[in-house]
mmCIF file of C-alpha atoms in Angstrom:
data_model
loop_
_atom_site.group_PDB
_atom_site.id
_atom_site.type_symbol
_atom_site.label_atom_id
_atom_site.label_comp_id
_atom_site.label_asym_id
_atom_site.label_seq_id
_atom_site.Cartn_x
_atom_site.Cartn_y
_atom_site.Cartn_z
ATOM 1 C CA UNK W 1 5.264 75.980 41.155
ATOM 2 C CA UNK W 2 5.100 76.254 37.344
ATOM 3 C CA UNK W 3 6.392 73.567 35.059
ATOM 4 C CA UNK W 4 8.033 75.434 32.197
ATOM 5 C CA UNK W 5 8.084 72.360 29.957
ATOM 6 C CA UNK W 6 4.256 72.121 30.332
ATOM 7 C CA UNK W 7 3.857 75.789 29.740
ATOM 8 C CA UNK W 8 5.802 76.916 26.701
ATOM 9 C CA UNK W 9 5.989 80.393 25.547
ATOM 10 C CA UNK W 10 3.492 81.710 22.982
ATOM 11 C CA UNK W 11 4.921 81.997 19.471
ATOM 12 C CA UNK W 12 4.550 85.079 17.307
ATOM 13 C CA UNK W 13 2.073 83.287 15.085
ATOM 14 C CA UNK W 14 0.080 80.868 17.301
ATOM 15 C CA UNK W 15 -1.819 77.868 15.791
ATOM 16 C CA UNK W 16 -5.446 77.098 16.619
ATOM 17 C CA UNK W 17 -6.012 75.467 20.002
ATOM 18 C CA UNK W 18 -6.556 71.626 19.819
ATOM 19 C CA UNK W 19 -9.970 70.383 20.639
ATOM 20 C CA UNK W 20 -10.662 70.225 24.481
ATOM 21 C CA UNK W 21 -7.932 72.915 25.210
ATOM 22 C CA UNK W 22 -8.292 76.613 26.089
ATOM 23 C CA UNK W 23 -6.440 79.401 24.455
ATOM 24 C CA UNK W 24 -3.480 78.681 26.820
ATOM 25 C CA UNK W 25 -3.201 75.036 25.731
ATOM 26 C CA UNK W 26 -4.722 73.642 28.737
ATOM 27 C CA UNK W 27 -6.923 70.514 28.674
ATOM 28 C CA UNK W 28 -10.420 71.766 29.734
ATOM 29 C CA UNK W 29 -11.437 68.220 30.823
ATOM 30 C CA UNK W 30 -8.297 67.562 32.885
ATOM 31 C CA UNK W 31 -8.061 67.853 36.665
ATOM 32 C CA UNK W 32 -6.063 70.633 38.254
ATOM 33 C CA UNK W 33 -3.341 68.239 39.354
ATOM 34 C CA UNK W 34 -2.672 66.500 35.831
ATOM 35 C CA UNK W 35 -0.389 67.828 33.206
ATOM 36 C CA UNK W 36 -2.703 68.774 30.243
ATOM 37 C CA UNK W 37 -0.732 67.771 27.306
ATOM 38 C CA UNK W 38 0.250 64.310 28.630
ATOM 39 C CA UNK W 39 -3.308 63.571 29.332
ATOM 40 C CA UNK W 40 -4.323 64.711 25.879
ATOM 41 C CA UNK W 41 -1.833 62.288 24.225
ATOM 42 C CA UNK W 42 -3.055 59.499 26.542
ATOM 43 C CA UNK W 43 -6.663 60.204 25.522
ATOM 44 C CA UNK W 44 -5.648 60.104 21.769
ATOM 45 C CA UNK W 45 -3.991 56.726 22.180
ATOM 46 C CA UNK W 46 -6.850 55.305 24.036
ATOM 47 C CA UNK W 47 -9.356 56.533 21.403
ATOM 48 C CA UNK W 48 -7.249 54.965 18.657
ATOM 49 C CA UNK W 49 -7.073 51.647 20.384
ATOM 50 C CA UNK W 50 -10.851 51.632 20.935
ATOM 51 C CA UNK W 51 -11.462 52.208 17.205
ATOM 52 C CA UNK W 52 -9.032 49.401 16.183
ATOM 53 C CA UNK W 53 -10.882 47.094 18.682
ATOM 54 C CA UNK W 54 -14.268 47.893 17.063
ATOM 55 C CA UNK W 55 -12.812 47.193 13.551
ATOM 56 C CA UNK W 56 -11.267 43.940 14.593
ATOM 57 C CA UNK W 57 -14.512 42.849 16.148
ATOM 58 C CA UNK W 58 -16.447 43.689 12.974
ATOM 59 C CA UNK W 59 -13.993 41.732 10.831
ATOM 60 C CA UNK W 60 -14.227 38.662 13.151
ATOM 61 C CA UNK W 61 -18.055 38.844 13.018
ATOM 62 C CA UNK W 62 -17.881 38.951 9.154
ATOM 63 C CA UNK W 63 -15.503 35.974 9.001
ATOM 64 C CA UNK W 64 -17.562 33.967 11.421
ATOM 65 C CA UNK W 65 -20.855 34.819 9.561
ATOM 66 C CA UNK W 66 -19.691 33.948 6.018
ATOM 67 C CA UNK W 67 -17.207 31.185 6.882
ATOM 68 C CA UNK W 68 -14.534 32.870 4.703
ATOM 69 C CA UNK W 69 -12.272 35.836 4.823
ATOM 70 C CA UNK W 70 -9.618 37.531 2.633
ATOM 71 C CA UNK W 71 -7.447 34.325 2.824
ATOM 72 C CA UNK W 72 -10.157 31.679 2.308
ATOM 73 C CA UNK W 73 -12.326 29.539 4.509
ATOM 74 C CA UNK W 74 -12.205 29.549 8.240
ATOM 75 C CA UNK W 75 -10.515 26.635 9.939
ATOM 76 C CA UNK W 76 -13.902 25.421 11.035
ATOM 77 C CA UNK W 77 -14.835 24.764 7.389
ATOM 78 C CA UNK W 78 -11.744 22.664 6.738
ATOM 79 C CA UNK W 79 -12.388 20.758 9.940
ATOM 80 C CA UNK W 80 -16.000 20.139 8.855
ATOM 81 C CA UNK W 81 -14.722 18.849 5.552
ATOM 82 C CA UNK W 82 -12.250 16.439 7.226
ATOM 83 C CA UNK W 83 -14.954 15.174 9.618
ATOM 84 C CA UNK W 84 -17.439 14.635 6.893
ATOM 85 C CA UNK W 85 -14.858 12.871 4.780
ATOM 86 C CA UNK W 86 -14.010 10.494 7.652
ATOM 87 C CA UNK W 87 -17.701 9.747 8.084
ATOM 88 C CA UNK W 88 -18.242 8.947 4.331
ATOM 89 C CA UNK W 89 -15.003 6.895 4.010
ATOM 90 C CA UNK W 90 -16.557 4.262 6.336
ATOM 91 C CA UNK W 91 -20.017 4.307 4.950
ATOM 92 C CA UNK W 92 -21.190 0.817 3.854
ATOM 93 C CA UNK W 93 -23.176 2.237 1.045
ATOM 94 C CA UNK W 94 -24.817 5.427 -0.053
ATOM 95 C CA UNK W 95 -28.090 6.049 -1.978
ATOM 96 C CA UNK W 96 -27.829 8.718 -4.819
ATOM 97 C CA UNK W 97 -30.820 10.268 -6.651
ATOM 98 C CA UNK W 98 -30.730 13.183 -9.037
ATOM 99 C CA UNK W 99 -29.922 14.223 -12.543
ATOM 100 C CA UNK W 100 -26.665 14.071 -14.644
ATOM 101 C CA UNK W 101 -25.941 15.060 -18.168
ATOM 102 C CA UNK W 102 -25.511 12.391 -20.841
ATOM 103 C CA UNK W 103 -23.075 13.233 -23.647
ATOM 104 C CA UNK W 104 -25.054 14.823 -26.355
ATOM 105 C CA UNK W 105 -28.360 13.667 -24.938
ATOM 106 C CA UNK W 106 -29.361 16.098 -22.150
ATOM 107 C CA UNK W 107 -30.146 15.142 -18.551
ATOM 108 C CA UNK W 108 -30.942 11.643 -17.278
ATOM 109 C CA UNK W 109 -32.533 10.645 -14.034
ATOM 110 C CA UNK W 110 -30.380 8.576 -11.675
ATOM 111 C CA UNK W 111 -31.392 6.304 -8.833
ATOM 112 C CA UNK W 112 -28.340 4.444 -7.659
ATOM 113 C CA UNK W 113 -27.013 2.644 -4.602
ATOM 114 C CA UNK W 114 -23.138 2.521 -4.443
ATOM 115 C CA UNK W 115 -21.386 0.400 -1.877
ATOM 116 C CA UNK W 116 -18.054 1.112 -0.107
ATOM 117 C CA UNK W 117 -16.013 -1.232 -2.501
ATOM 118 C CA UNK W 118 -17.699 0.389 -5.547
ATOM 119 C CA UNK W 119 -20.477 -2.294 -6.359
ATOM 120 C CA UNK W 120 -23.428 -0.596 -7.718
ATOM 121 C CA UNK W 121 -27.131 -1.193 -8.521
ATOM 122 C CA UNK W 122 -29.834 1.057 -9.774
ATOM 123 C CA UNK W 123 -31.640 2.601 -12.754
ATOM 124 C CA UNK W 124 -30.941 5.380 -15.314
ATOM 125 C CA UNK W 125 -33.915 6.984 -17.057
ATOM 126 C CA UNK W 126 -34.262 9.460 -19.962
ATOM 127 C CA UNK W 127 -37.392 11.455 -19.726
ATOM 128 C CA UNK W 128 -40.385 9.736 -21.417
ATOM 129 C CA UNK W 129 -38.370 6.530 -21.970
ATOM 130 C CA UNK W 130 -38.179 3.107 -20.091
ATOM 131 C CA UNK W 131 -35.367 2.779 -17.511
ATOM 132 C CA UNK W 132 -32.067 1.011 -18.037
ATOM 133 C CA UNK W 133 -30.924 -1.288 -15.303
ATOM 134 C CA UNK W 134 -27.385 -0.432 -14.084
ATOM 135 C CA UNK W 135 -24.930 -2.837 -12.448
ATOM 136 C CA UNK W 136 -21.262 -2.051 -11.529
ATOM 137 C CA UNK W 137 -18.407 -4.009 -9.982
ATOM 138 C CA UNK W 138 -14.507 -3.644 -10.110
ATOM 139 C CA UNK W 139 -14.653 -0.477 -12.098
ATOM 140 C CA UNK W 140 -16.845 -1.916 -14.849
ATOM 141 C CA UNK W 141 -20.386 -0.727 -15.363
ATOM 142 C CA UNK W 142 -23.142 -2.606 -17.269
ATOM 143 C CA UNK W 143 -26.501 -1.392 -18.669
ATOM 144 C CA UNK W 144 -29.515 -3.446 -19.695
ATOM 145 C CA UNK W 145 -32.559 -2.087 -21.500
ATOM 146 C CA UNK W 146 -35.050 -2.548 -24.203
ATOM 147 C CA UNK W 147 -34.749 -1.135 -27.738
ATOM 148 C CA UNK W 148 -36.704 2.088 -26.887
ATOM 149 C CA UNK W 149 -34.461 2.693 -23.823
ATOM 150 C CA UNK W 150 -31.290 2.367 -25.951
ATOM 151 C CA UNK W 151 -32.714 4.688 -28.687
ATOM 152 C CA UNK W 152 -33.367 7.255 -26.058
ATOM 153 C CA UNK W 153 -29.531 7.378 -25.431
ATOM 154 C CA UNK W 154 -28.772 7.739 -29.092
ATOM 155 C CA UNK W 155 -27.972 4.154 -29.837
ATOM 156 C CA UNK W 156 -30.596 3.483 -32.398
ATOM 157 C CA UNK W 157 -28.122 1.712 -34.775
ATOM 158 C CA UNK W 158 -27.181 -0.951 -32.223
ATOM 159 C CA UNK W 159 -30.429 -0.851 -30.144
ATOM 160 C CA UNK W 160 -31.618 -4.344 -31.427
ATOM 161 C CA UNK W 161 -28.418 -5.936 -30.618
ATOM 162 C CA UNK W 162 -28.121 -4.185 -27.167
ATOM 163 C CA UNK W 163 -31.583 -5.095 -26.355
ATOM 164 C CA UNK W 164 -30.685 -8.790 -26.439
ATOM 165 C CA UNK W 165 -27.697 -8.534 -24.165
ATOM 166 C CA UNK W 166 -26.443 -6.287 -21.295
ATOM 167 C CA UNK W 167 -23.797 -3.956 -22.417
ATOM 168 C CA UNK W 168 -20.512 -3.067 -20.874
ATOM 169 C CA UNK W 169 -20.336 0.781 -20.976
ATOM 170 C CA UNK W 170 -16.973 2.534 -20.575
ATOM 171 C CA UNK W 171 -16.201 6.122 -19.635
ATOM 172 C CA UNK W 172 -16.556 8.499 -22.659
ATOM 173 C CA UNK W 173 -19.653 6.710 -24.249
ATOM 174 C CA UNK W 174 -22.308 8.514 -22.036
ATOM 175 C CA UNK W 175 -20.453 9.860 -18.962
ATOM 176 C CA UNK W 176 -16.976 11.204 -18.673
ATOM 177 C CA UNK W 177 -16.178 8.979 -15.674
ATOM 178 C CA UNK W 178 -17.313 5.629 -14.434
ATOM 179 C CA UNK W 179 -20.365 6.292 -12.199
ATOM 180 C CA UNK W 180 -19.763 3.641 -9.526
ATOM 181 C CA UNK W 181 -16.016 4.332 -9.180
ATOM 182 C CA UNK W 182 -16.620 8.069 -8.788
ATOM 183 C CA UNK W 183 -19.496 7.787 -6.290
ATOM 184 C CA UNK W 184 -18.216 4.939 -4.042
ATOM 185 C CA UNK W 185 -18.082 6.410 -0.538
ATOM 186 C CA UNK W 186 -14.168 6.370 -0.197
ATOM 187 C CA UNK W 187 -13.770 8.168 -3.620
ATOM 188 C CA UNK W 188 -16.421 10.759 -2.594
ATOM 189 C CA UNK W 189 -14.567 11.322 0.730
ATOM 190 C CA UNK W 190 -11.345 11.950 -1.163
ATOM 191 C CA UNK W 191 -13.015 14.587 -3.288
ATOM 192 C CA UNK W 192 -14.558 16.174 -0.291
ATOM 193 C CA UNK W 193 -11.149 17.023 1.263
ATOM 194 C CA UNK W 194 -10.443 19.450 -1.613
ATOM 195 C CA UNK W 195 -6.755 18.859 -0.888
ATOM 196 C CA UNK W 196 -5.517 20.456 -4.104
ATOM 197 C CA UNK W 197 -7.779 23.610 -3.715
ATOM 198 C CA UNK W 198 -6.068 26.507 -2.030
ATOM 199 C CA UNK W 199 -7.993 28.019 0.909
ATOM 200 C CA UNK W 200 -8.627 31.335 -0.938
ATOM 201 C CA UNK W 201 -10.445 29.405 -3.646
ATOM 202 C CA UNK W 202 -12.859 27.610 -1.245
ATOM 203 C CA UNK W 203 -16.114 29.544 -0.593
ATOM 204 C CA UNK W 204 -19.137 29.014 1.551
ATOM 205 C CA UNK W 205 -22.568 29.789 0.319
ATOM 206 C CA UNK W 206 -25.976 30.509 1.904
ATOM 207 C CA UNK W 207 -27.881 27.578 3.394
ATOM 208 C CA UNK W 208 -30.223 25.745 1.056
ATOM 209 C CA UNK W 209 -33.073 23.404 1.731
ATOM 210 C CA UNK W 210 -32.718 19.611 1.194
ATOM 211 C CA UNK W 211 -35.676 17.522 2.293
ATOM 212 C CA UNK W 212 -36.849 18.543 5.622
ATOM 213 C CA UNK W 213 -33.766 20.572 6.692
ATOM 214 C CA UNK W 214 -31.039 22.851 5.303
ATOM 215 C CA UNK W 215 -27.497 22.421 4.430
ATOM 216 C CA UNK W 216 -24.483 24.636 3.733
ATOM 217 C CA UNK W 217 -22.833 24.614 0.223
ATOM 218 C CA UNK W 218 -19.062 24.595 0.177
ATOM 219 C CA UNK W 219 -17.551 25.323 -3.272
ATOM 220 C CA UNK W 220 -14.140 24.363 -4.585
ATOM 221 C CA UNK W 221 -12.623 23.232 -7.832
ATOM 222 C CA UNK W 222 -15.953 23.380 -9.675
ATOM 223 C CA UNK W 223 -17.568 20.954 -7.158
ATOM 224 C CA UNK W 224 -20.111 21.839 -4.505
ATOM 225 C CA UNK W 225 -20.654 19.770 -1.317
ATOM 226 C CA UNK W 226 -23.589 20.632 0.902
ATOM 227 C CA UNK W 227 -22.978 19.933 4.494
ATOM 228 C CA UNK W 228 -26.096 19.141 6.405
ATOM 229 C CA UNK W 229 -27.030 18.108 9.937
ATOM 230 C CA UNK W 230 -24.461 16.929 12.368
ATOM 231 C CA UNK W 231 -24.559 13.119 13.161
ATOM 232 C CA UNK W 232 -24.460 11.652 16.631
ATOM 233 C CA UNK W 233 -20.709 11.494 16.200
ATOM 234 C CA UNK W 234 -20.480 15.234 15.434
ATOM 235 C CA UNK W 235 -19.557 15.072 11.752
ATOM 236 C CA UNK W 236 -21.822 16.671 9.130
ATOM 237 C CA UNK W 237 -23.341 14.468 6.529
ATOM 238 C CA UNK W 238 -22.929 15.423 2.966
ATOM 239 C CA UNK W 239 -26.656 15.908 1.741
ATOM 240 C CA UNK W 240 -25.878 16.797 -1.837
ATOM 241 C CA UNK W 241 -22.947 16.981 -4.307
ATOM 242 C CA UNK W 242 -22.924 18.971 -7.573
ATOM 243 C CA UNK W 243 -20.211 18.488 -10.219
ATOM 244 C CA UNK W 244 -18.571 21.005 -12.470
ATOM 245 C CA UNK W 245 -20.785 22.944 -14.945
ATOM 246 C CA UNK W 246 -23.936 21.435 -13.571
ATOM 247 C CA UNK W 247 -23.015 17.972 -15.135
ATOM 248 C CA UNK W 248 -24.647 16.262 -12.123
ATOM 249 C CA UNK W 249 -26.512 17.252 -9.085
ATOM 250 C CA UNK W 250 -27.032 14.415 -6.803
ATOM 251 C CA UNK W 251 -28.761 14.083 -3.402
ATOM 252 C CA UNK W 252 -27.200 11.654 -0.934
ATOM 253 C CA UNK W 253 -28.936 9.519 1.681
ATOM 254 C CA UNK W 254 -27.415 7.379 4.411
ATOM 255 C CA UNK W 255 -28.677 3.759 4.444
ATOM 256 C CA UNK W 256 -29.790 1.822 7.321
ATOM 257 C CA UNK W 257 -28.359 -1.616 8.130
ATOM 258 C CA UNK W 258 -31.514 -3.280 6.783
ATOM 259 C CA UNK W 259 -31.336 -1.242 3.502
ATOM 260 C CA UNK W 260 -27.649 -2.198 3.034
ATOM 261 C CA UNK W 261 -28.442 -5.896 3.475
ATOM 262 C CA UNK W 262 -31.320 -5.637 0.833
ATOM 263 C CA UNK W 263 -28.814 -4.079 -1.507
ATOM 264 C CA UNK W 264 -26.332 -6.962 -1.007
ATOM 265 C CA UNK W 265 -28.928 -9.518 -1.659
ATOM 266 C CA UNK W 266 -30.236 -7.795 -4.820
ATOM 267 C CA UNK W 267 -26.783 -7.283 -6.121
ATOM 268 C CA UNK W 268 -25.968 -11.006 -5.988
ATOM 269 C CA UNK W 269 -29.143 -11.766 -7.890
ATOM 270 C CA UNK W 270 -28.271 -9.145 -10.636
ATOM 271 C CA UNK W 271 -24.553 -9.855 -11.166
ATOM 272 C CA UNK W 272 -25.248 -12.847 -13.517
ATOM 273 C CA UNK W 273 -26.479 -10.458 -16.065
ATOM 274 C CA UNK W 274 -22.782 -9.404 -16.651
ATOM 275 C CA UNK W 275 -22.022 -12.947 -17.842
ATOM 276 C CA UNK W 276 -23.473 -12.348 -21.504
ATOM 277 C CA UNK W 277 -22.706 -8.586 -21.578
ATOM 278 C CA UNK W 278 -21.405 -7.273 -24.929
ATOM 279 C CA UNK W 279 -18.823 -4.509 -25.392
ATOM 280 C CA UNK W 280 -20.273 -1.499 -27.255
ATOM 281 C CA UNK W 281 -16.745 -0.941 -28.726
ATOM 282 C CA UNK W 282 -16.831 -4.281 -30.587
ATOM 283 C CA UNK W 283 -18.539 -4.971 -33.818
ATOM 284 C CA UNK W 284 -18.847 -8.619 -35.167
ATOM 285 C CA UNK W 285 -19.724 -9.209 -38.867
ATOM 286 C CA UNK W 286 -20.496 -12.452 -40.482
ATOM 287 C CA UNK W 287 -20.316 -13.571 -44.239
ATOM 288 C CA UNK W 288 -21.649 -16.894 -45.618
ATOM 289 C CA UNK W 289 -18.760 -18.231 -47.739
ATOM 290 C CA UNK W 290 -20.353 -21.307 -49.275
ATOM 291 C CA UNK W 291 -23.267 -20.572 -51.835
ATOM 292 C CA UNK W 292 -25.314 -23.615 -52.473
ATOM 293 C CA UNK W 293 -28.107 -21.493 -54.090
ATOM 294 C CA UNK W 294 -30.279 -23.165 -51.510
ATOM 295 C CA UNK W 295 -29.565 -26.725 -52.723
ATOM 296 C CA UNK W 296 -27.610 -29.454 -51.143
ATOM 297 C CA UNK W 297 -27.483 -33.315 -51.006
ATOM 298 C CA UNK W 298 -30.867 -34.547 -49.439
ATOM 299 C CA UNK W 299 -29.282 -35.665 -46.191
ATOM 300 C CA UNK W 300 -26.112 -33.562 -45.754
ATOM 301 C CA UNK W 301 -25.123 -29.956 -46.099
ATOM 302 C CA UNK W 302 -22.112 -27.995 -44.850
ATOM 303 C CA UNK W 303 -22.218 -24.271 -44.309
ATOM 304 C CA UNK W 304 -19.142 -22.077 -43.638
ATOM 305 C CA UNK W 305 -19.042 -18.346 -42.435
ATOM 306 C CA UNK W 306 -16.291 -15.990 -41.995
ATOM 307 C CA UNK W 307 -16.656 -14.021 -38.754
ATOM 308 C CA UNK W 308 -14.650 -10.683 -38.380
ATOM 309 C CA UNK W 309 -14.144 -8.635 -35.224
ATOM 310 C CA UNK W 310 -13.591 -4.753 -35.390
ATOM 311 C CA UNK W 311 -12.725 -2.609 -32.456
ATOM 312 C CA UNK W 312 -14.569 0.703 -32.632
ATOM 313 C CA UNK W 313 -12.709 2.515 -29.844
ATOM 314 C CA UNK W 314 -9.387 4.262 -29.885
ATOM 315 C CA UNK W 315 -6.549 2.262 -31.417
ATOM 316 C CA UNK W 316 -4.311 3.227 -28.468
ATOM 317 C CA UNK W 317 -6.606 1.417 -25.983
ATOM 318 C CA UNK W 318 -5.395 -1.819 -24.582
ATOM 319 C CA UNK W 319 -8.586 -3.511 -25.764
ATOM 320 C CA UNK W 320 -7.712 -2.759 -29.319
ATOM 321 C CA UNK W 321 -5.299 -5.797 -29.454
ATOM 322 C CA UNK W 322 -7.085 -8.092 -26.928
ATOM 323 C CA UNK W 323 -8.730 -11.137 -28.309
ATOM 324 C CA UNK W 324 -12.420 -11.086 -28.081
ATOM 325 C CA UNK W 325 -14.572 -14.037 -27.185
ATOM 326 C CA UNK W 326 -17.277 -14.470 -29.921
ATOM 327 C CA UNK W 327 -20.266 -16.870 -29.145
ATOM 328 C CA UNK W 328 -21.916 -18.373 -32.167
ATOM 329 C CA UNK W 329 -24.676 -20.684 -32.890
ATOM 330 C CA UNK W 330 -25.804 -22.169 -36.358
ATOM 331 C CA UNK W 331 -29.468 -22.727 -37.283
ATOM 332 C CA UNK W 332 -30.172 -24.824 -40.394
ATOM 333 C CA UNK W 333 -33.160 -26.289 -41.890
ATOM 334 C CA UNK W 334 -34.090 -28.403 -45.094
ATOM 335 C CA UNK W 335 -37.394 -27.491 -46.881
ATOM 336 C CA UNK W 336 -38.439 -25.674 -43.717
ATOM 337 C CA UNK W 337 -37.812 -28.758 -41.420
ATOM 338 C CA UNK W 338 -35.000 -28.260 -38.881
ATOM 339 C CA UNK W 339 -31.864 -30.202 -39.614
ATOM 340 C CA UNK W 340 -29.686 -31.982 -37.120
ATOM 341 C CA UNK W 341 -26.403 -30.112 -36.281
ATOM 342 C CA UNK W 342 -23.263 -31.274 -34.609
ATOM 343 C CA UNK W 343 -21.395 -30.026 -31.522
ATOM 344 C CA UNK W 344 -19.150 -27.982 -33.655
ATOM 345 C CA UNK W 345 -22.240 -25.807 -34.787
ATOM 346 C CA UNK W 346 -22.268 -23.868 -31.557
ATOM 347 C CA UNK W 347 -19.629 -22.646 -29.129
ATOM 348 C CA UNK W 348 -17.075 -19.807 -28.634
ATOM 349 C CA UNK W 349 -13.925 -18.711 -30.368
ATOM 350 C CA UNK W 350 -11.399 -16.070 -29.594
ATOM 351 C CA UNK W 351 -10.632 -13.582 -32.333
ATOM 352 C CA UNK W 352 -8.412 -10.450 -32.152
ATOM 353 C CA UNK W 353 -9.753 -7.263 -33.497
ATOM 354 C CA UNK W 354 -9.003 -6.801 -37.148
ATOM 355 C CA UNK W 355 -8.729 -10.643 -37.662
ATOM 356 C CA UNK W 356 -11.248 -13.208 -38.871
ATOM 357 C CA UNK W 357 -12.124 -16.896 -38.290
ATOM 358 C CA UNK W 358 -13.979 -19.321 -40.480
ATOM 359 C CA UNK W 359 -16.643 -21.366 -38.810
ATOM 360 C CA UNK W 360 -18.330 -24.396 -40.395
ATOM 361 C CA UNK W 361 -21.475 -26.447 -39.559
ATOM 362 C CA UNK W 362 -22.479 -29.825 -41.003
ATOM 363 C CA UNK W 363 -26.232 -30.301 -41.054
ATOM 364 C CA UNK W 364 -28.088 -33.515 -41.510
ATOM 365 C CA UNK W 365 -31.590 -33.392 -42.929
ATOM 366 C CA UNK W 366 -34.453 -35.688 -42.349
ATOM 367 C CA UNK W 367 -34.237 -39.158 -44.032
ATOM 368 C CA UNK W 368 -35.364 -39.475 -47.595
ATOM 369 C CA UNK W 369 -37.635 -42.478 -48.519
ATOM 370 C CA UNK W 370 -36.592 -44.808 -51.395
ATOM 371 C CA UNK W 371 -37.276 -43.032 -54.603
ATOM 372 C CA UNK W 372 -37.651 -39.604 -52.874
ATOM 373 C CA UNK W 373 -35.887 -36.530 -53.915
ATOM 374 C CA UNK W 374 -32.272 -36.466 -54.471
ATOM 375 C CA UNK W 375 -31.641 -33.003 -53.240
ATOM 376 C CA UNK W 376 -33.175 -30.489 -50.847
ATOM 377 C CA UNK W 377 -33.338 -26.729 -50.244
ATOM 378 C CA UNK W 378 -31.282 -25.871 -47.221
ATOM 379 C CA UNK W 379 -31.214 -22.529 -45.420
ATOM 380 C CA UNK W 380 -28.335 -21.720 -42.984
ATOM 381 C CA UNK W 381 -28.057 -18.793 -40.481
ATOM 382 C CA UNK W 382 -25.346 -18.090 -37.916
ATOM 383 C CA UNK W 383 -25.973 -15.825 -34.908
ATOM 384 C CA UNK W 384 -22.869 -14.287 -33.241
ATOM 385 C CA UNK W 385 -22.240 -12.111 -30.300
ATOM 386 C CA UNK W 386 -19.119 -10.808 -28.618
ATOM 387 C CA UNK W 387 -18.713 -11.274 -24.882
ATOM 388 C CA UNK W 388 -17.315 -8.518 -22.775
ATOM 389 C CA UNK W 389 -16.057 -10.865 -20.000
ATOM 390 C CA UNK W 390 -14.432 -14.120 -20.698
ATOM 391 C CA UNK W 391 -15.462 -17.040 -18.369
ATOM 392 C CA UNK W 392 -12.307 -16.626 -16.351
ATOM 393 C CA UNK W 393 -13.103 -12.890 -15.877
ATOM 394 C CA UNK W 394 -16.626 -13.597 -14.909
ATOM 395 C CA UNK W 395 -15.703 -16.076 -12.282
ATOM 396 C CA UNK W 396 -13.169 -13.605 -10.795
ATOM 397 C CA UNK W 397 -15.915 -11.028 -10.566
ATOM 398 C CA UNK W 398 -18.232 -13.645 -8.634
ATOM 399 C CA UNK W 399 -15.482 -14.264 -6.098
ATOM 400 C CA UNK W 400 -14.822 -10.522 -5.843
ATOM 401 C CA UNK W 401 -18.560 -9.898 -5.207
ATOM 402 C CA UNK W 402 -18.500 -12.497 -2.415
ATOM 403 C CA UNK W 403 -15.567 -10.617 -0.683
ATOM 404 C CA UNK W 404 -17.233 -7.217 -1.145
ATOM 405 C CA UNK W 405 -20.388 -8.596 0.531
ATOM 406 C CA UNK W 406 -18.429 -9.566 3.544
ATOM 407 C CA UNK W 407 -16.569 -6.190 3.635
ATOM 408 C CA UNK W 408 -19.850 -4.284 3.517
ATOM 409 C CA UNK W 409 -21.365 -6.413 6.268
ATOM 410 C CA UNK W 410 -18.459 -5.636 8.478
ATOM 411 C CA UNK W 411 -19.000 -1.815 8.255
ATOM 412 C CA UNK W 412 -21.293 -0.284 10.771
ATOM 413 C CA UNK W 413 -24.251 1.803 9.551
ATOM 414 C CA UNK W 414 -23.710 5.654 9.600
ATOM 415 C CA UNK W 415 -24.794 7.164 12.877
ATOM 416 C CA UNK W 416 -28.118 9.040 12.851
ATOM 417 C CA UNK W 417 -28.572 12.775 12.960
ATOM 418 C CA UNK W 418 -27.626 14.144 16.305
#
């Protein structure tokens, strides 16, 4: 029996037969019992589905191979970032080595340990110059170095003064941000999450070698984090961080419990250097007011100097109106022999920027024998220095350092590579 629906009549101008059909429209590959056109449509659908499956498989392979697709990173990359951030957030301390750019001076070598609360200890070195010691606590960073080291940083005018005292350095002098505050483990963990970066702007690069293994660079918002080997807990450690425009490229090392303990001990021994630190934004000038032309009564001479404080930073800064502690000490001699000076000849005074204070010192020269000279040639000099931290501020930092030491000791060391 013939199915007329499956066997239409031949039109006056017939089209070319489809592939796999004879001139009568039959499917040459079909069995005798199957309707030819229905099997042809089924084969076409199956063929299209097969091609689609191959395309999807290829796309999935590309996404898995590169870690990113048209809409940004795969979910595994975000998961790796979150796990790595959680790992760093609880790190007691991290050891950084690498280079960073100094404002107007090129690259500097950095070797720095930064603890979880943001205490830091290390060195900064310009090529061919002595190192400067670096200490940081409570968002404040201090540098100490000799004259040559300060000159290498472009501070030739103040190098002699800075060589005598550690210096409080604020963001904007050499670096755009405070180093310790930026590199403290919790702060680095927050950056690692790239929370404000859309998925499509996060990219994954080819693996690079760091030390004896490779890590995978993840780029976002101008910052690159290189995710390395998994730890025993399953999170990937961040082996390297690079900041915008190559301003810094720093390798990161986890620290053992023993290394963290050594850091805490060294930090306590170095913290006192902040006590006599000066502020690079403060300028102190002195002017001797009394002119004796070198002559005074043989056993008594009084010197007076005017001390003026100038703030060199932005006038809008809070420190621009904050009283500055100025330490001073007189040195007086008569005819080359040191004279005795009273308690008022050394000490500290608070002076607001733009203001002055007059400081006097009475000196008593050696006794004069009967019939001896009725006068003497006195020479007086006053040495002054601003102090970045008042005594109360310094004592607060000592208490904070003790609390930070306990906090660091309570944090477990990072797990080793898995």
